[in-house]
Amino acid sequence: MNRRNFLKTGMLGAMIAASPISISALDEATRKASPSGRLNLSFRPYELQLKHAFNLARSRRTTTPGVQVQIEYDGIIGYGEASMPPYLGENVASVTEFLSKLDLGQFTDPFRIEDIHEYMESVAPNNRAAKASVDIALHDLTGKIMGQPWYKIWGLNPERTPNTSFTISYDSDPAEMKKKIEETAPFKVVKVKMGVGHDKETVEALRRYTDVPICVDANQGWNDRNKALEMCHWLAERNCLFVEQPMDKAAIDDTAWLRERSPLPIIADEFLQRLPDVRRAAQAYDGINIKLMKSTGMHEAYQMATLARALGMKVMLGCMTETSCAVSAAAQLAPLADWADLDGNLLIANDIFDGMKIVDGKVTLCDRPGIGVIPV
Ligand code: MG
């Protein structure tokens, strides 16, 4: 097949795959008119409702603010999303302000993802979730134009995706705790948030009902390195896989000390955001947790995953509470990950996309082009 025919059939495949999506679905209030053959950005706030209140070491909440994004190009729509848990410092106002400043109509080629990232950096620093929303929509769009999902474009084997963990939080009512544990039954790995005062109780409750491996996320909640080490040994004896962000992100020396002695791998989450942080993380951590809302999207997340692997580090793929849009975008990278924590869409009650599925506990990619989602 020559290149022109390839592009034509790719386009056709993309049009068919995208056919349930109509441009009328665009939010007209925020839609920016632009001539054909140019990138047309639109966006709207969309608040995510959590099924259960989220109890972290340093906060509690029942919703997550979000912004849904579309980029239209010659009748094909790419979907993107920004999710803004409060601790990351972005919100609906900051994301919509940033997106309003963008003039994507100056770009006539959606494949210039690198140029568009450079342009976004020139508009304003930070704003990582806002940039991720544009990046995800561009990947969805360009994947649809090529008629292929991104894991294939990257040359990744979809059989090599890891199981995802499913997050459970402590409940002092044993009946409620039992109910929460029963909800984890379809998953092969459970993630426990620690640093909230019931660290051992949560693991002990789980171990009364199941022996599935446990991922531990302390969310910077342990402030004494000797206690942290003691916990690492205790957890290692109870089939835990690793400890994510045990101590404050600024406590680099203590974390390096802990890594030297811990029987479990120590993974950086809050410590790291973007590509230049990967080398810094290598000084004190065994691995990194990559999230699209930190990395400004898929473009840099892919670079982070390949750099981490080149440095001999473990790669974990995480997410925020998000719809299946951003979770499916992250899932395209799953074959590069040792561990996945891609349950963000399962934790919300108002998902508006169909996308990546968890089948028998495993991240399961589909053949749909782009990031593999359709609106529902
Ligand atoms: Mg974490």
Tab-separated table of C-alpha atoms and ligand atoms in Angstrom, residues 191 193 217 219 244 269-270 289 291, ligand 1:
chain	number	residue	atom	x	y	z
A	191	LYS	CA	-3.483	-0.329	46.946
A	193	LYS	CA	-3.199	4.677	51.385
A	217	ASP	CA	1.137	4.637	49.221
A	219	ASN	CA	1.523	9.999	50.501
A	244	GLU	CA	5.198	4.862	47.293
A	269	ASP	CA	5.241	10.143	43.383
A	270	GLU	CA	4.843	13.643	44.864
A	289	ASN	CA	5.087	6.975	39.438
A	291	LYS	CA	0.924	10.459	35.853
B	1	MG	MG	0.725	8.399	45.238
